[in-house]
Every structure is written in C-alpha cells, then in structure tokens.
PDB file of C-alpha atoms in Angstrom:
ATOM      1  CA  ARG A 245      40.711  -7.443   6.425  1.00 61.00           C
ATOM      2  CA  ASP A 246      38.364  -8.846   4.014  1.00 79.00           C
ATOM      3  CA  ARG A 247      35.469  -7.847   2.055  1.00 81.00           C
ATOM      4  CA  ALA A 248      32.245  -6.896   3.915  1.00 81.00           C
ATOM      5  CA  LEU A 249      28.627  -5.693   3.085  1.00 82.00           C
ATOM      6  CA  VAL A 250      27.289  -3.485   5.822  1.00 80.00           C
ATOM      7  CA  LEU A 251      23.375  -2.897   6.429  1.00 81.00           C
ATOM      8  CA  SER A 252      22.271  -0.209   8.590  1.00 78.00           C
ATOM      9  CA  ASN A 253      19.442   1.931   9.060  1.00 74.00           C
ATOM     10  CA  HIS A 254      19.147   5.601   7.947  1.00 70.00           C
ATOM     11  CA  ILE A 255      17.725   7.590  11.068  1.00 69.00           C
ATOM     12  CA  ALA A 256      19.635  10.804  11.313  1.00 69.00           C
ATOM     13  CA  GLY A 257      21.369  13.407   8.995  1.00 70.00           C
ATOM     14  CA  MET A 258      24.607  12.399  10.340  1.00 75.00           C
ATOM     15  CA  ASP A 259      24.577   8.352  10.738  1.00 74.00           C
ATOM     16  CA  TRP A 260      26.650   7.965   7.813  1.00 76.00           C
ATOM     17  CA  LEU A 261      29.432  10.201   9.405  1.00 79.00           C
ATOM     18  CA  MET A 262      29.259   7.723  12.662  1.00 79.00           C
ATOM     19  CA  MET A 263      29.586   5.083  10.141  1.00 77.00           C
ATOM     20  CA  TRP A 264      32.603   6.371   8.767  1.00 78.00           C
ATOM     21  CA  ALA A 265      34.195   7.019  12.190  1.00 82.00           C
ATOM     22  CA  VAL A 266      33.483   3.392  13.416  1.00 78.00           C
ATOM     23  CA  THR A 267      35.080   2.249  10.194  1.00 76.00           C
ATOM     24  CA  GLU A 268      37.968   4.558  10.747  1.00 80.00           C
ATOM     25  CA  ARG A 269      38.467   3.137  14.212  1.00 77.00           C
ATOM     26  CA  THR A 270      38.905  -0.602  12.561  1.00 73.00           C
ATOM     27  CA  GLY A 271      41.158   0.739  10.240  1.00 73.00           C
ATOM     28  CA  GLY A 272      38.842   0.381   7.105  1.00 70.00           C
ATOM     29  CA  LEU A 273      37.709   4.049   5.976  1.00 71.00           C
ATOM     30  CA  PRO A 274      40.250   3.908   3.046  1.00 72.00           C
ATOM     31  CA  ALA A 275      38.473   0.819   1.466  1.00 77.00           C
ATOM     32  CA  CYS A 276      34.693   2.182   2.539  1.00 81.00           C
ATOM     33  CA  LYS A 277      32.427   2.207  -0.164  1.00 84.00           C
ATOM     34  CA  ALA A 278      28.528   2.979   0.065  1.00 84.00           C
ATOM     35  CA  LEU A 279      25.632   3.068  -2.494  1.00 87.00           C
ATOM     36  CA  LEU A 280      24.765   6.582  -3.006  1.00 88.00           C
ATOM     37  CA  LYS A 281      21.600   8.863  -4.373  1.00 87.00           C
ATOM     38  CA  GLU A 282      22.660   9.788  -7.908  1.00 90.00           C
ATOM     39  CA  SER A 283      22.287  13.658  -6.935  1.00 90.00           C
ATOM     40  CA  LEU A 284      24.741  13.047  -4.376  1.00 90.00           C
ATOM     41  CA  ARG A 285      27.276  12.607  -7.178  1.00 92.00           C
ATOM     42  CA  PHE A 286      26.984  16.541  -7.853  1.00 94.00           C
ATOM     43  CA  LEU A 287      28.293  17.691  -4.694  1.00 94.00           C
ATOM     44  CA  PRO A 288      31.384  19.797  -4.823  1.00 94.00           C
ATOM     45  CA  PHE A 289      34.299  17.989  -3.676  1.00 94.00           C
ATOM     46  CA  LEU A 290      32.427  15.012  -2.282  1.00 91.00           C
ATOM     47  CA  GLY A 291      30.595  13.881  -5.042  1.00 93.00           C
ATOM     48  CA  TRP A 292      33.293  14.158  -7.311  1.00 91.00           C
ATOM     49  CA  SER A 293      35.423  11.941  -5.013  1.00 91.00           C
ATOM     50  CA  TRP A 294      32.956   9.378  -4.376  1.00 89.00           C
ATOM     51  CA  ALA A 295      32.744   9.104  -8.646  1.00 90.00           C
ATOM     52  CA  CYS A 296      36.331   8.892  -8.600  1.00 89.00           C
ATOM     53  CA  ALA A 297      36.656   6.464  -6.103  1.00 85.00           C
ATOM     54  CA  ASP A 298      34.159   3.879  -7.719  1.00 85.00           C
ATOM     55  CA  TYR A 299      31.289   4.737  -5.494  1.00 88.00           C
ATOM     56  CA  PRO A 300      27.724   2.883  -7.022  1.00 89.00           C
ATOM     57  CA  PHE A 301      25.229   5.640  -7.510  1.00 91.00           C
ATOM     58  CA  LEU A 302      21.673   4.910  -7.679  1.00 90.00           C
ATOM     59  CA  ALA A 303      18.775   6.651  -9.608  1.00 89.00           C
ATOM     60  CA  ARG A 304      16.021   4.919  -7.760  1.00 83.00           C
ATOM     61  CA  GLN A 305      14.725   3.601 -10.882  1.00 88.00           C
ATOM     62  CA  TRP A 306      15.142   0.104 -11.211  1.00 90.00           C
ATOM     63  CA  ASP A 307      15.565   0.088 -15.023  1.00 91.00           C
ATOM     64  CA  LYS A 308      18.390   2.376 -14.652  1.00 90.00           C
ATOM     65  CA  ASP A 309      19.852   1.009 -11.274  1.00 93.00           C
ATOM     66  CA  LYS A 310      19.812  -2.661 -12.617  1.00 94.00           C
ATOM     67  CA  LYS A 311      22.153  -1.906 -15.326  1.00 92.00           C
ATOM     68  CA  SER A 312      24.134   0.589 -12.950  1.00 89.00           C
ATOM     69  CA  LEU A 313      24.286  -1.765 -10.134  1.00 90.00           C
ATOM     70  CA  ALA A 314      25.468  -4.858 -12.469  1.00 93.00           C
ATOM     71  CA  LYS A 315      28.321  -2.809 -13.699  1.00 90.00           C
ATOM     72  CA  SER A 316      29.215  -1.677 -10.022  1.00 88.00           C
ATOM     73  CA  PHE A 317      29.479  -5.161  -8.622  1.00 88.00           C
ATOM     74  CA  GLN A 318      31.405  -6.194 -11.375  1.00 91.00           C
ATOM     75  CA  GLY A 319      33.810  -3.784 -10.906  1.00 86.00           C
ATOM     76  CA  LEU A 320      33.658  -4.538  -7.226  1.00 84.00           C
ATOM     77  CA  ARG A 321      34.277  -8.339  -8.078  1.00 86.00           C
ATOM     78  CA  GLU A 322      37.448  -7.400 -10.179  1.00 86.00           C
ATOM     79  CA  TYR A 323      39.178  -5.700  -6.853  1.00 81.00           C
ATOM     80  CA  THR A 324      42.107  -7.275  -5.472  1.00 81.00           C
ATOM     81  CA  SER A 325      41.998  -5.344  -2.253  1.00 80.00           C
ATOM     82  CA  PRO A 326      39.164  -5.515   0.904  1.00 80.00           C
ATOM     83  CA  TYR A 327      36.790  -3.004   0.829  1.00 81.00           C
ATOM     84  CA  LEU A 328      33.648  -2.455   2.855  1.00 82.00           C
ATOM     85  CA  LEU A 329      30.581  -1.743   1.013  1.00 85.00           C
ATOM     86  CA  THR A 330      27.843   0.060   3.081  1.00 83.00           C
ATOM     87  CA  VAL A 331      23.912   0.222   2.153  1.00 84.00           C
ATOM     88  CA  PHE A 332      21.473   2.201   4.200  1.00 78.00           C
ATOM     89  CA  ALA A 333      18.694  -0.167   2.846  1.00 70.00           C
ATOM     90  CA  GLU A 334      15.737   2.060   2.837  1.00 64.00           C
ATOM     91  CA  GLY A 335      17.825   5.136   1.334  1.00 57.00           C
ATOM     92  CA  THR A 336      16.371   7.691   3.168  1.00 63.00           C
ATOM     93  CA  ARG A 337      15.340   9.175   6.800  1.00 67.00           C
ATOM     94  CA  ARG A 338      11.932   8.252   7.997  1.00 73.00           C
ATOM     95  CA  THR A 339       9.664  11.257   8.636  1.00 81.00           C
ATOM     96  CA  ALA A 340       5.733  11.356   9.464  1.00 86.00           C
ATOM     97  CA  THR A 341       4.938  12.611   5.784  1.00 89.00           C
ATOM     98  CA  LYS A 342       7.099   9.909   4.222  1.00 83.00           C
ATOM     99  CA  LEU A 343       5.627   7.372   6.184  1.00 87.00           C
ATOM    100  CA  ARG A 344       2.086   8.275   5.281  1.00 91.00           C
ATOM    101  CA  GLU A 345       3.313   8.522   1.795  1.00 89.00           C
ATOM    102  CA  SER A 346       4.782   5.147   1.802  1.00 86.00           C
ATOM    103  CA  GLN A 347       1.497   3.829   3.409  1.00 91.00           C
ATOM    104  CA  GLU A 348      -0.505   5.339   0.953  1.00 94.00           C
ATOM    105  CA  PHE A 349       1.146   3.943  -2.043  1.00 92.00           C
ATOM    106  CA  ALA A 350       0.924   0.341  -0.270  1.00 92.00           C
ATOM    107  CA  LYS A 351      -2.663   0.710   0.023  1.00 94.00           C
ATOM    108  CA  SER A 352      -3.308   1.941  -3.566  1.00 96.00           C
ATOM    109  CA  LYS A 353      -1.116  -1.315  -4.628  1.00 94.00           C
ATOM    110  CA  GLY A 354      -3.140  -3.261  -2.242  1.00 95.00           C
ATOM    111  CA  TRP A 355      -0.008  -4.490  -0.504  1.00 93.00           C
ATOM    112  CA  LYS A 356       0.168  -4.572   3.535  1.00 91.00           C
ATOM    113  CA  SER A 357       0.958  -1.271   4.990  1.00 88.00           C
ATOM    114  CA  LEU A 358       4.332  -1.127   7.045  1.00 81.00           C
ATOM    115  CA  GLN A 359       5.096   1.071   9.944  1.00 78.00           C
ATOM    116  CA  ASN A 360       8.970   0.865   9.638  1.00 70.00           C
ATOM    117  CA  VAL A 361       9.514   1.742   6.055  1.00 60.00           C
TER     118      VAL A 361
END
C-alpha cells in the first residue's frame, strides 16, 4: 500500500470502469483518483463526488491546467494515506475523425504526423 501513478490508454467508453474493477480487486479503490476533463465535474452525483474527493480536473488549456495541476499535486503530496492516481494520457478515445484532425494539426505546425494519437 503506497502511492502509485497508473498510465493507461483510453480506448473504449467503459475502460475506466475496468480500471476501477481491477483497482477494487487489489483493495485500492477507496484511494483511487484520476485526472478528469473539466466537463465531468458537472455530472450529477459522480462529478460532485469526484470534486469533493479532490480529483484533479483539466480544462485542456495549459495556461489554466498548469496552475490547477500544481495545486492538485501539492494537495496530493500532503496526503498521508496511500493513493493511486490514474491518467488516461491522451485524454480521449481515438476515432478516424480525431486521428485525421490530429494529423492535420501536426502538418500545419510542421510536426511529424502520428498514427496512434
């Protein structure tokens, strides 16, 4: 029982539920947290519960998120209990449209076009 950072791909609508199930089987669900999209804060019951449990929320705008993450991580450093922080690193599920938009954006910036992000 310690602190852990779990990085996972977000490939299906319910993959977060699978992560919760695995965490529950190992006895860590009560200490589980995740980085969440800001819009999820407003879900009835779940969003409010996450906010009250100090889940970090992201606006996907670095100017806002930099401050928010710093505050959240400072709070996590002060926790005396173990916890598990889950990050679905790409933050959204991959679709053909999203892949095309990502590749167009990369091209407009002169960056390498990726296949899996």
